[in-house]
PDB file of C-alpha atoms in Angstrom:
ATOM      1  CA  MET A   1     -42.172  39.483 -30.394  1.00 34.00           C
ATOM      2  CA  PHE A   2     -42.104  39.713 -34.159  1.00 33.00           C
ATOM      3  CA  PRO A   3     -42.337  42.774 -36.469  1.00 34.00           C
ATOM      4  CA  TYR A   4     -45.956  42.328 -37.620  1.00 31.00           C
ATOM      5  CA  PHE A   5     -46.511  45.852 -38.922  1.00 31.00           C
ATOM      6  CA  PHE A   6     -45.692  48.094 -41.842  1.00 33.00           C
ATOM      7  CA  SER A   7     -43.129  50.823 -41.285  1.00 32.00           C
ATOM      8  CA  PRO A   8     -45.137  54.024 -40.611  1.00 33.00           C
ATOM      9  CA  SER A   9     -42.704  56.098 -42.668  1.00 33.00           C
ATOM     10  CA  CYS A  10     -43.297  53.876 -45.714  1.00 37.00           C
ATOM     11  CA  VAL A  11     -47.061  54.014 -45.224  1.00 32.00           C
ATOM     12  CA  ILE A  12     -47.080  57.806 -44.997  1.00 30.00           C
ATOM     13  CA  GLY A  13     -44.652  58.265 -47.886  1.00 32.00           C
ATOM     14  CA  ARG A  14     -46.612  55.984 -50.204  1.00 31.00           C
ATOM     15  CA  SER A  15     -49.949  57.572 -49.349  1.00 34.00           C
ATOM     16  CA  LEU A  16     -48.559  61.092 -49.782  1.00 30.00           C
ATOM     17  CA  THR A  17     -47.022  60.166 -53.144  1.00 28.00           C
ATOM     18  CA  PHE A  18     -50.403  58.822 -54.264  1.00 32.00           C
ATOM     19  CA  GLN A  19     -52.076  62.099 -53.400  1.00 34.00           C
ATOM     20  CA  MET A  20     -49.400  64.171 -55.154  1.00 29.00           C
ATOM     21  CA  LEU A  21     -49.640  62.088 -58.323  1.00 31.00           C
ATOM     22  CA  ASN A  22     -53.385  62.640 -58.443  1.00 37.00           C
ATOM     23  CA  PHE A  23     -53.101  66.380 -57.852  1.00 35.00           C
ATOM     24  CA  PRO A  24     -49.709  67.318 -59.367  1.00 37.00           C
ATOM     25  CA  HIS A  25     -50.527  70.971 -59.905  1.00 38.00           C
ATOM     26  CA  SER A  26     -52.275  71.827 -56.661  1.00 37.00           C
ATOM     27  CA  LYS A  27     -49.813  73.313 -54.159  1.00 37.00           C
ATOM     28  CA  LEU A  28     -52.625  73.888 -51.687  1.00 36.00           C
ATOM     29  CA  THR A  29     -53.676  70.247 -51.886  1.00 36.00           C
ATOM     30  CA  ILE A  30     -50.093  69.062 -51.420  1.00 35.00           C
ATOM     31  CA  PHE A  31     -49.628  71.349 -48.403  1.00 37.00           C
ATOM     32  CA  SER A  32     -52.875  70.071 -46.923  1.00 38.00           C
ATOM     33  CA  ASN A  33     -51.782  66.473 -47.438  1.00 44.00           C
ATOM     34  CA  VAL A  34     -48.371  67.128 -45.872  1.00 43.00           C
ATOM     35  CA  HIS A  35     -50.028  68.677 -42.815  1.00 41.00           C
ATOM     36  CA  ARG A  36     -52.492  65.811 -42.497  1.00 47.00           C
ATOM     37  CA  HIS A  37     -49.792  63.167 -42.798  1.00 50.00           C
ATOM     38  CA  LYS A  38     -47.630  64.948 -40.230  1.00 51.00           C
ATOM     39  CA  MET A  39     -50.550  64.678 -37.837  1.00 46.00           C
ATOM     40  CA  SER A  40     -50.974  61.032 -38.829  1.00 58.00           C
ATOM     41  CA  ASN A  41     -47.280  60.454 -38.198  1.00 62.00           C
ATOM     42  CA  LYS A  42     -47.689  61.769 -34.646  1.00 59.00           C
ATOM     43  CA  ARG A  43     -50.554  59.346 -34.097  1.00 63.00           C
ATOM     44  CA  LEU A  44     -48.450  56.455 -35.398  1.00 68.00           C
ATOM     45  CA  ASN A  45     -45.618  57.484 -33.096  1.00 72.00           C
ATOM     46  CA  GLY A  46     -48.115  57.114 -30.263  1.00 75.00           C
ATOM     47  CA  ILE A  47     -48.851  53.618 -31.560  1.00 79.00           C
ATOM     48  CA  GLN A  48     -45.135  52.830 -31.401  1.00 77.00           C
ATOM     49  CA  PHE A  49     -45.056  53.939 -27.759  1.00 77.00           C
ATOM     50  CA  LEU A  50     -48.047  51.733 -26.980  1.00 79.00           C
ATOM     51  CA  ARG A  51     -46.392  48.812 -28.742  1.00 78.00           C
ATOM     52  CA  GLY A  52     -43.257  49.335 -26.648  1.00 80.00           C
ATOM     53  CA  PHE A  53     -45.350  49.208 -23.483  1.00 76.00           C
ATOM     54  CA  ALA A  54     -46.969  45.975 -24.693  1.00 76.00           C
ATOM     55  CA  VAL A  55     -43.525  44.467 -25.362  1.00 76.00           C
ATOM     56  CA  LEU A  56     -42.429  45.343 -21.831  1.00 76.00           C
ATOM     57  CA  ALA A  57     -45.558  43.750 -20.370  1.00 73.00           C
ATOM     58  CA  VAL A  58     -45.009  40.526 -22.317  1.00 75.00           C
ATOM     59  CA  VAL A  59     -41.313  40.353 -21.396  1.00 73.00           C
ATOM     60  CA  LEU A  60     -42.109  40.871 -17.707  1.00 72.00           C
ATOM     61  CA  GLY A  61     -44.831  38.249 -17.912  1.00 70.00           C
ATOM     62  CA  HIS A  62     -42.492  35.657 -19.407  1.00 66.00           C
ATOM     63  CA  ASN A  63     -39.926  36.354 -16.702  1.00 67.00           C
ATOM     64  CA  ARG A  64     -42.352  36.350 -13.778  1.00 67.00           C
ATOM     65  CA  GLY A  65     -41.053  32.981 -12.586  1.00 61.00           C
ATOM     66  CA  THR A  66     -37.449  34.154 -12.324  1.00 64.00           C
ATOM     67  CA  MET A  67     -38.342  37.346 -10.462  1.00 60.00           C
ATOM     68  CA  TYR A  68     -41.199  35.979  -8.357  1.00 60.00           C
ATOM     69  CA  ASP A  69     -39.365  36.281  -5.024  1.00 64.00           C
ATOM     70  CA  ASN A  70     -38.935  40.012  -5.605  1.00 68.00           C
ATOM     71  CA  ILE A  71     -42.551  40.751  -6.534  1.00 69.00           C
ATOM     72  CA  VAL A  72     -44.690  42.412  -3.897  1.00 64.00           C
ATOM     73  CA  ALA A  73     -48.214  40.974  -3.856  1.00 70.00           C
ATOM     74  CA  GLY A  74     -50.764  43.504  -5.074  1.00 69.00           C
ATOM     75  CA  SER A  75     -48.127  45.768  -6.615  1.00 70.00           C
ATOM     76  CA  PHE A  76     -48.217  47.177 -10.142  1.00 66.00           C
ATOM     77  CA  ILE A  77     -45.502  44.726 -11.254  1.00 67.00           C
ATOM     78  CA  ASP A  78     -47.517  41.873  -9.745  1.00 68.00           C
ATOM     79  CA  TYR A  79     -50.573  42.957 -11.735  1.00 65.00           C
ATOM     80  CA  ILE A  80     -48.635  43.403 -14.987  1.00 68.00           C
ATOM     81  CA  THR A  81     -46.735  40.121 -14.821  1.00 66.00           C
ATOM     82  CA  SER A  82     -49.771  38.054 -13.836  1.00 70.00           C
ATOM     83  CA  ASN A  83     -51.876  39.559 -16.643  1.00 68.00           C
ATOM     84  CA  ALA A  84     -49.253  39.748 -19.390  1.00 72.00           C
ATOM     85  CA  ILE A  85     -51.722  38.304 -21.902  1.00 75.00           C
ATOM     86  CA  PHE A  86     -53.172  41.798 -22.218  1.00 81.00           C
ATOM     87  CA  GLY A  87     -49.870  42.822 -23.859  1.00 85.00           C
ATOM     88  CA  VAL A  88     -50.566  40.344 -26.658  1.00 90.00           C
ATOM     89  CA  GLU A  89     -54.088  41.697 -27.017  1.00 91.00           C
ATOM     90  CA  VAL A  90     -52.688  45.217 -27.339  1.00 92.00           C
ATOM     91  CA  PHE A  91     -50.486  43.910 -30.161  1.00 92.00           C
ATOM     92  CA  PHE A  92     -53.527  42.514 -31.957  1.00 95.00           C
ATOM     93  CA  VAL A  93     -55.397  45.809 -31.591  1.00 95.00           C
ATOM     94  CA  ILE A  94     -52.388  47.641 -33.025  1.00 94.00           C
ATOM     95  CA  SER A  95     -52.175  45.125 -35.863  1.00 95.00           C
ATOM     96  CA  GLY A  96     -55.817  45.713 -36.774  1.00 96.00           C
ATOM     97  CA  PHE A  97     -55.210  49.466 -36.717  1.00 95.00           C
ATOM     98  CA  ILE A  98     -52.023  49.400 -38.806  1.00 93.00           C
ATOM     99  CA  ILE A  99     -53.343  47.021 -41.461  1.00 96.00           C
ATOM    100  CA  SER A 100     -56.533  49.035 -41.908  1.00 96.00           C
ATOM    101  CA  HIS A 101     -54.644  52.343 -41.841  1.00 92.00           C
ATOM    102  CA  SER A 102     -51.892  51.249 -44.233  1.00 92.00           C
ATOM    103  CA  THR A 103     -54.331  50.081 -46.917  1.00 95.00           C
ATOM    104  CA  GLN A 104     -56.399  53.272 -47.045  1.00 91.00           C
ATOM    105  CA  SER A 105     -54.648  54.349 -50.249  1.00 90.00           C
ATOM    106  CA  ILE A 106     -56.011  51.309 -52.111  1.00 92.00           C
ATOM    107  CA  LYS A 107     -58.977  52.589 -54.101  1.00 89.00           C
ATOM    108  CA  PHE A 108     -59.995  49.581 -56.174  1.00 90.00           C
ATOM    109  CA  SER A 109     -60.621  46.008 -55.090  1.00 91.00           C
ATOM    110  CA  SER A 110     -58.872  43.270 -57.040  1.00 93.00           C
ATOM    111  CA  PHE A 111     -57.309  39.864 -56.672  1.00 95.00           C
ATOM    112  CA  ALA A 112     -53.932  41.382 -57.599  1.00 94.00           C
ATOM    113  CA  GLU A 113     -54.069  43.884 -54.714  1.00 94.00           C
ATOM    114  CA  SER A 114     -55.100  41.128 -52.333  1.00 96.00           C
ATOM    115  CA  LEU A 115     -52.295  38.845 -53.473  1.00 96.00           C
ATOM    116  CA  SER A 116     -49.768  41.672 -53.255  1.00 95.00           C
ATOM    117  CA  PHE A 117     -50.896  42.366 -49.690  1.00 96.00           C
ATOM    118  CA  LEU A 118     -50.406  38.735 -48.645  1.00 97.00           C
ATOM    119  CA  ILE A 119     -47.010  38.459 -50.336  1.00 97.00           C
ATOM    120  CA  LYS A 120     -45.761  41.578 -48.548  1.00 95.00           C
ATOM    121  CA  ARG A 121     -47.002  40.285 -45.209  1.00 96.00           C
ATOM    122  CA  PHE A 122     -45.426  36.871 -45.871  1.00 95.00           C
ATOM    123  CA  PHE A 123     -41.968  38.254 -46.621  1.00 95.00           C
ATOM    124  CA  ARG A 124     -42.161  40.698 -43.734  1.00 93.00           C
ATOM    125  CA  ILE A 125     -42.837  37.956 -41.182  1.00 93.00           C
ATOM    126  CA  TYR A 126     -41.970  34.435 -42.305  1.00 95.00           C
ATOM    127  CA  PRO A 127     -38.274  34.688 -43.335  1.00 96.00           C
ATOM    128  CA  LEU A 128     -37.368  36.370 -40.048  1.00 94.00           C
ATOM    129  CA  TYR A 129     -39.431  33.831 -38.134  1.00 95.00           C
ATOM    130  CA  LEU A 130     -37.558  30.961 -39.814  1.00 95.00           C
ATOM    131  CA  MET A 131     -34.216  32.613 -39.016  1.00 95.00           C
ATOM    132  CA  VAL A 132     -35.121  32.981 -35.348  1.00 92.00           C
ATOM    133  CA  LEU A 133     -36.498  29.430 -35.242  1.00 92.00           C
ATOM    134  CA  ALA A 134     -33.337  28.011 -36.828  1.00 92.00           C
ATOM    135  CA  LEU A 135     -31.138  29.988 -34.435  1.00 90.00           C
ATOM    136  CA  TYR A 136     -33.119  28.806 -31.423  1.00 86.00           C
ATOM    137  CA  VAL A 137     -33.030  25.146 -32.505  1.00 86.00           C
ATOM    138  CA  SER A 138     -29.291  25.308 -33.222  1.00 83.00           C
ATOM    139  CA  LEU A 139     -28.562  26.845 -29.820  1.00 80.00           C
ATOM    140  CA  TYR A 140     -30.854  24.375 -28.103  1.00 76.00           C
ATOM    141  CA  TYR A 141     -29.338  21.486 -30.047  1.00 72.00           C
ATOM    142  CA  TYR A 142     -25.860  22.253 -28.726  1.00 62.00           C
ATOM    143  CA  ASN A 143     -25.639  22.213 -24.938  1.00 61.00           C
ATOM    144  CA  TYR A 144     -22.933  24.680 -23.992  1.00 57.00           C
ATOM    145  CA  TYR A 145     -22.806  23.335 -20.436  1.00 56.00           C
ATOM    146  CA  THR A 146     -22.097  19.713 -21.372  1.00 62.00           C
ATOM    147  CA  GLY A 147     -20.621  20.218 -24.835  1.00 62.00           C
ATOM    148  CA  GLU A 148     -23.041  17.617 -26.179  1.00 62.00           C
ATOM    149  CA  PHE A 149     -25.547  17.718 -29.013  1.00 61.00           C
ATOM    150  CA  SER A 150     -29.111  16.901 -28.069  1.00 62.00           C
ATOM    151  CA  LEU A 151     -32.585  18.076 -29.007  1.00 62.00           C
ATOM    152  CA  GLY A 152     -33.817  17.450 -25.482  1.00 59.00           C
ATOM    153  CA  HIS A 153     -37.615  17.654 -25.390  1.00 61.00           C
ATOM    154  CA  LEU A 154     -37.704  19.086 -28.921  1.00 75.00           C
ATOM    155  CA  SER A 155     -38.842  16.436 -31.367  1.00 78.00           C
ATOM    156  CA  ILE A 156     -38.487  16.520 -35.137  1.00 81.00           C
ATOM    157  CA  GLU A 157     -42.288  16.547 -35.334  1.00 82.00           C
ATOM    158  CA  ASN A 158     -42.445  19.581 -33.049  1.00 82.00           C
ATOM    159  CA  ILE A 159     -39.878  21.438 -35.143  1.00 86.00           C
ATOM    160  CA  ILE A 160     -41.680  20.633 -38.409  1.00 88.00           C
ATOM    161  CA  GLN A 161     -44.980  21.793 -36.928  1.00 87.00           C
ATOM    162  CA  SER A 162     -43.268  24.971 -35.797  1.00 90.00           C
ATOM    163  CA  VAL A 163     -41.960  25.614 -39.317  1.00 92.00           C
ATOM    164  CA  PHE A 164     -45.560  25.604 -40.539  1.00 92.00           C
ATOM    165  CA  ILE A 165     -46.829  27.308 -37.339  1.00 90.00           C
ATOM    166  CA  SER A 166     -49.313  24.482 -36.858  1.00 85.00           C
ATOM    167  CA  SER A 167     -48.312  22.975 -33.507  1.00 79.00           C
ATOM    168  CA  TYR A 168     -51.273  22.090 -31.304  1.00 80.00           C
ATOM    169  CA  GLN A 169     -51.445  20.559 -27.828  1.00 78.00           C
ATOM    170  CA  SER A 170     -54.857  19.816 -26.372  1.00 71.00           C
ATOM    171  CA  ASP A 171     -53.626  20.214 -22.799  1.00 72.00           C
ATOM    172  CA  VAL A 172     -52.448  23.804 -23.363  1.00 82.00           C
ATOM    173  CA  ILE A 173     -54.802  26.585 -22.314  1.00 86.00           C
ATOM    174  CA  SER A 174     -56.551  28.844 -24.774  1.00 91.00           C
ATOM    175  CA  PRO A 175     -55.891  31.049 -26.657  1.00 92.00           C
ATOM    176  CA  ILE A 176     -52.421  29.489 -27.073  1.00 90.00           C
ATOM    177  CA  TYR A 177     -53.381  25.939 -28.130  1.00 90.00           C
ATOM    178  CA  GLY A 178     -49.761  24.767 -28.379  1.00 84.00           C
ATOM    179  CA  TRP A 179     -46.432  26.352 -27.551  1.00 78.00           C
ATOM    180  CA  GLY A 180     -44.407  25.082 -30.469  1.00 80.00           C
ATOM    181  CA  THR A 181     -40.626  25.294 -30.481  1.00 84.00           C
ATOM    182  CA  LEU A 182     -40.769  29.061 -30.000  1.00 84.00           C
ATOM    183  CA  VAL A 183     -43.256  29.656 -27.218  1.00 80.00           C
ATOM    184  CA  VAL A 184     -44.296  33.094 -28.490  1.00 82.00           C
ATOM    185  CA  ALA A 185     -44.992  31.928 -32.052  1.00 88.00           C
ATOM    186  CA  TRP A 186     -48.596  30.996 -31.250  1.00 90.00           C
ATOM    187  CA  THR A 187     -49.566  34.627 -31.851  1.00 92.00           C
ATOM    188  CA  LEU A 188     -48.552  34.284 -35.512  1.00 94.00           C
ATOM    189  CA  ARG A 189     -51.444  31.901 -36.148  1.00 94.00           C
ATOM    190  CA  TYR A 190     -53.864  34.687 -35.270  1.00 96.00           C
ATOM    191  CA  GLU A 191     -51.964  37.264 -37.304  1.00 96.00           C
ATOM    192  CA  ILE A 192     -51.964  35.006 -40.373  1.00 96.00           C
ATOM    193  CA  TYR A 193     -55.662  34.282 -39.926  1.00 97.00           C
ATOM    194  CA  PHE A 194     -56.407  38.011 -39.758  1.00 98.00           C
ATOM    195  CA  TYR A 195     -54.293  38.711 -42.851  1.00 98.00           C
ATOM    196  CA  ILE A 196     -56.080  36.023 -44.861  1.00 97.00           C
ATOM    197  CA  ILE A 197     -59.544  37.307 -43.943  1.00 98.00           C
ATOM    198  CA  PHE A 198     -58.474  40.888 -44.682  1.00 98.00           C
ATOM    199  CA  ALA A 199     -57.021  39.836 -48.051  1.00 98.00           C
ATOM    200  CA  ILE A 200     -60.235  38.029 -48.987  1.00 97.00           C
ATOM    201  CA  SER A 201     -62.208  41.161 -48.140  1.00 98.00           C
ATOM    202  CA  MET A 202     -59.942  43.252 -50.368  1.00 97.00           C
ATOM    203  CA  ILE A 203     -60.919  41.107 -53.349  1.00 97.00           C
ATOM    204  CA  PHE A 204     -64.537  42.193 -53.034  1.00 96.00           C
ATOM    205  CA  THR A 205     -64.259  45.762 -51.773  1.00 96.00           C
ATOM    206  CA  ALA A 206     -61.513  48.294 -51.155  1.00 94.00           C
ATOM    207  CA  LYS A 207     -63.612  50.988 -49.529  1.00 93.00           C
ATOM    208  CA  TYR A 208     -65.378  48.673 -47.087  1.00 96.00           C
ATOM    209  CA  ARG A 209     -62.555  46.139 -46.632  1.00 96.00           C
ATOM    210  CA  SER A 210     -62.485  46.675 -42.849  1.00 97.00           C
ATOM    211  CA  VAL A 211     -66.264  46.375 -42.605  1.00 97.00           C
ATOM    212  CA  LEU A 212     -66.318  43.102 -44.540  1.00 98.00           C
ATOM    213  CA  THR A 213     -63.373  41.757 -42.533  1.00 98.00           C
ATOM    214  CA  THR A 214     -65.222  42.598 -39.328  1.00 98.00           C
ATOM    215  CA  ALA A 215     -68.378  40.862 -40.555  1.00 98.00           C
ATOM    216  CA  ILE A 216     -66.484  37.687 -41.491  1.00 98.00           C
ATOM    217  CA  ILE A 217     -64.534  37.522 -38.227  1.00 98.00           C
ATOM    218  CA  ILE A 218     -67.638  38.104 -36.104  1.00 98.00           C
ATOM    219  CA  THR A 219     -69.610  35.487 -38.063  1.00 97.00           C
ATOM    220  CA  ILE A 220     -66.892  32.864 -37.558  1.00 97.00           C
ATOM    221  CA  PHE A 221     -66.547  33.863 -33.903  1.00 97.00           C
ATOM    222  CA  ILE A 222     -70.271  33.510 -33.168  1.00 97.00           C
ATOM    223  CA  PHE A 223     -70.561  30.227 -35.071  1.00 96.00           C
ATOM    224  CA  SER A 224     -67.488  28.791 -33.323  1.00 95.00           C
ATOM    225  CA  SER A 225     -68.707  29.878 -29.892  1.00 95.00           C
ATOM    226  CA  TYR A 226     -71.969  28.006 -30.254  1.00 96.00           C
ATOM    227  CA  TYR A 227     -70.403  25.063 -32.109  1.00 94.00           C
ATOM    228  CA  TYR A 228     -67.575  24.420 -29.631  1.00 93.00           C
ATOM    229  CA  GLN A 229     -68.914  25.916 -26.392  1.00 93.00           C
ATOM    230  CA  GLY A 230     -72.697  25.819 -26.807  1.00 95.00           C
ATOM    231  CA  HIS A 231     -73.017  29.508 -25.972  1.00 95.00           C
ATOM    232  CA  LEU A 232     -71.371  32.861 -26.651  1.00 96.00           C
ATOM    233  CA  VAL A 233     -67.953  33.095 -24.965  1.00 95.00           C
ATOM    234  CA  LEU A 234     -66.028  36.355 -24.553  1.00 95.00           C
ATOM    235  CA  ASP A 235     -63.182  35.086 -22.375  1.00 94.00           C
ATOM    236  CA  ALA A 236     -60.195  34.217 -24.582  1.00 93.00           C
ATOM    237  CA  GLN A 237     -58.762  31.943 -21.891  1.00 90.00           C
ATOM    238  CA  SER A 238     -61.966  29.911 -21.561  1.00 93.00           C
ATOM    239  CA  PHE A 239     -62.359  28.610 -25.103  1.00 94.00           C
ATOM    240  CA  PRO A 240     -61.184  24.960 -25.315  1.00 92.00           C
ATOM    241  CA  ILE A 241     -61.271  23.176 -28.661  1.00 91.00           C
ATOM    242  CA  PRO A 242     -61.212  19.397 -29.256  1.00 88.00           C
ATOM    243  CA  ASN A 243     -58.047  17.531 -30.225  1.00 84.00           C
ATOM    244  CA  THR A 244     -59.494  16.320 -33.507  1.00 85.00           C
ATOM    245  CA  THR A 245     -58.868  17.123 -37.153  1.00 82.00           C
ATOM    246  CA  PRO A 246     -59.680  19.682 -38.519  1.00 86.00           C
ATOM    247  CA  ASP A 247     -60.831  21.318 -35.260  1.00 88.00           C
ATOM    248  CA  LYS A 248     -57.354  21.544 -33.757  1.00 84.00           C
ATOM    249  CA  TYR A 249     -56.126  23.437 -36.816  1.00 82.00           C
ATOM    250  CA  ILE A 250     -59.016  25.834 -37.421  1.00 87.00           C
ATOM    251  CA  GLY A 251     -60.851  26.031 -34.086  1.00 90.00           C
ATOM    252  CA  PHE A 252     -58.589  28.805 -32.820  1.00 93.00           C
ATOM    253  CA  ALA A 253     -60.194  31.153 -35.383  1.00 94.00           C
ATOM    254  CA  GLY A 254     -63.263  31.426 -33.166  1.00 94.00           C
ATOM    255  CA  ASN A 255     -61.394  32.415 -30.020  1.00 96.00           C
ATOM    256  CA  PRO A 256     -62.618  35.780 -28.662  1.00 97.00           C
ATOM    257  CA  ILE A 257     -59.089  37.184 -28.893  1.00 96.00           C
ATOM    258  CA  VAL A 258     -59.703  37.741 -32.631  1.00 97.00           C
ATOM    259  CA  LEU A 259     -62.076  40.561 -31.676  1.00 98.00           C
ATOM    260  CA  ASP A 260     -58.998  42.639 -30.812  1.00 97.00           C
ATOM    261  CA  PHE A 261     -58.251  43.010 -34.523  1.00 98.00           C
ATOM    262  CA  ILE A 262     -61.731  44.435 -35.018  1.00 98.00           C
ATOM    263  CA  LEU A 263     -61.180  47.017 -32.297  1.00 97.00           C
ATOM    264  CA  GLY A 264     -58.008  48.133 -34.061  1.00 96.00           C
ATOM    265  CA  MET A 265     -59.812  48.490 -37.387  1.00 97.00           C
ATOM    266  CA  ILE A 266     -62.604  50.490 -35.748  1.00 96.00           C
ATOM    267  CA  ILE A 267     -60.038  52.896 -34.317  1.00 93.00           C
ATOM    268  CA  ALA A 268     -58.373  53.259 -37.723  1.00 92.00           C
ATOM    269  CA  GLU A 269     -61.653  53.933 -39.515  1.00 93.00           C
ATOM    270  CA  SER A 270     -62.706  56.404 -36.820  1.00 91.00           C
ATOM    271  CA  GLU A 271     -59.362  58.169 -37.163  1.00 81.00           C
ATOM    272  CA  LYS A 272     -59.972  58.467 -40.898  1.00 77.00           C
ATOM    273  CA  LEU A 273     -63.467  59.891 -40.416  1.00 78.00           C
ATOM    274  CA  PHE A 274     -62.868  62.202 -37.477  1.00 74.00           C
ATOM    275  CA  GLY A 275     -59.096  62.600 -37.324  1.00 63.00           C
ATOM    276  CA  ASP A 276     -58.981  65.769 -39.405  1.00 54.00           C
TER     277      ASP A 276
END
């Protein structure tokens, strides 16, 4: 998977510095902030553990086919590998938590803050994604077994779509809607969507950015459910969208899996209110 999240140490350090700059002469306040952020650091370490578990679940799920003969039906490994999608959902919950948590130090809404947020997210994700994509294509292009150069089933169109993370295949189940060159890159579409909605919310309000983000996501989700399915759908794997423009590019935004981001934000806001 890809590093979607801010480094917890940077988040804590920046927030603590903000507090110290606002109260430079209060030793008691600084001590209180240090204690609170130590507690917050422990919570974020727990998040890292949960993320590691999610990574393991996804890896096992992707390798289920190669280890199928050794899986005992009804076992824990059988359950984990056959339901590996939950690992992705855990990632989205963590993403919602981290993004909400890491922007708590922002006190004033502005276009500049919103733009800064998007730029940071872009450079944290996209350059590394392009590097991995280029490495994968180059390795796939050269067949080490035959010594020949061939793209195989990878087309130039598929690679270009993967560069822009826009690949879509109508015959692929939801919430994936297209494997792309890198099969795990479909999750980035949801991350980018979440970042954009969160950034828009930050333009209008800093204090209630998570609330506004939640309202926008839920509104789009409900509208999309009735528009595409005719009724409210909560199963992320039962949300087909038509192979037409612009539906195939924006329809994924209504998939129920986006609600995972909201759960993460709720946890972050609850931690802020009741964590102390």
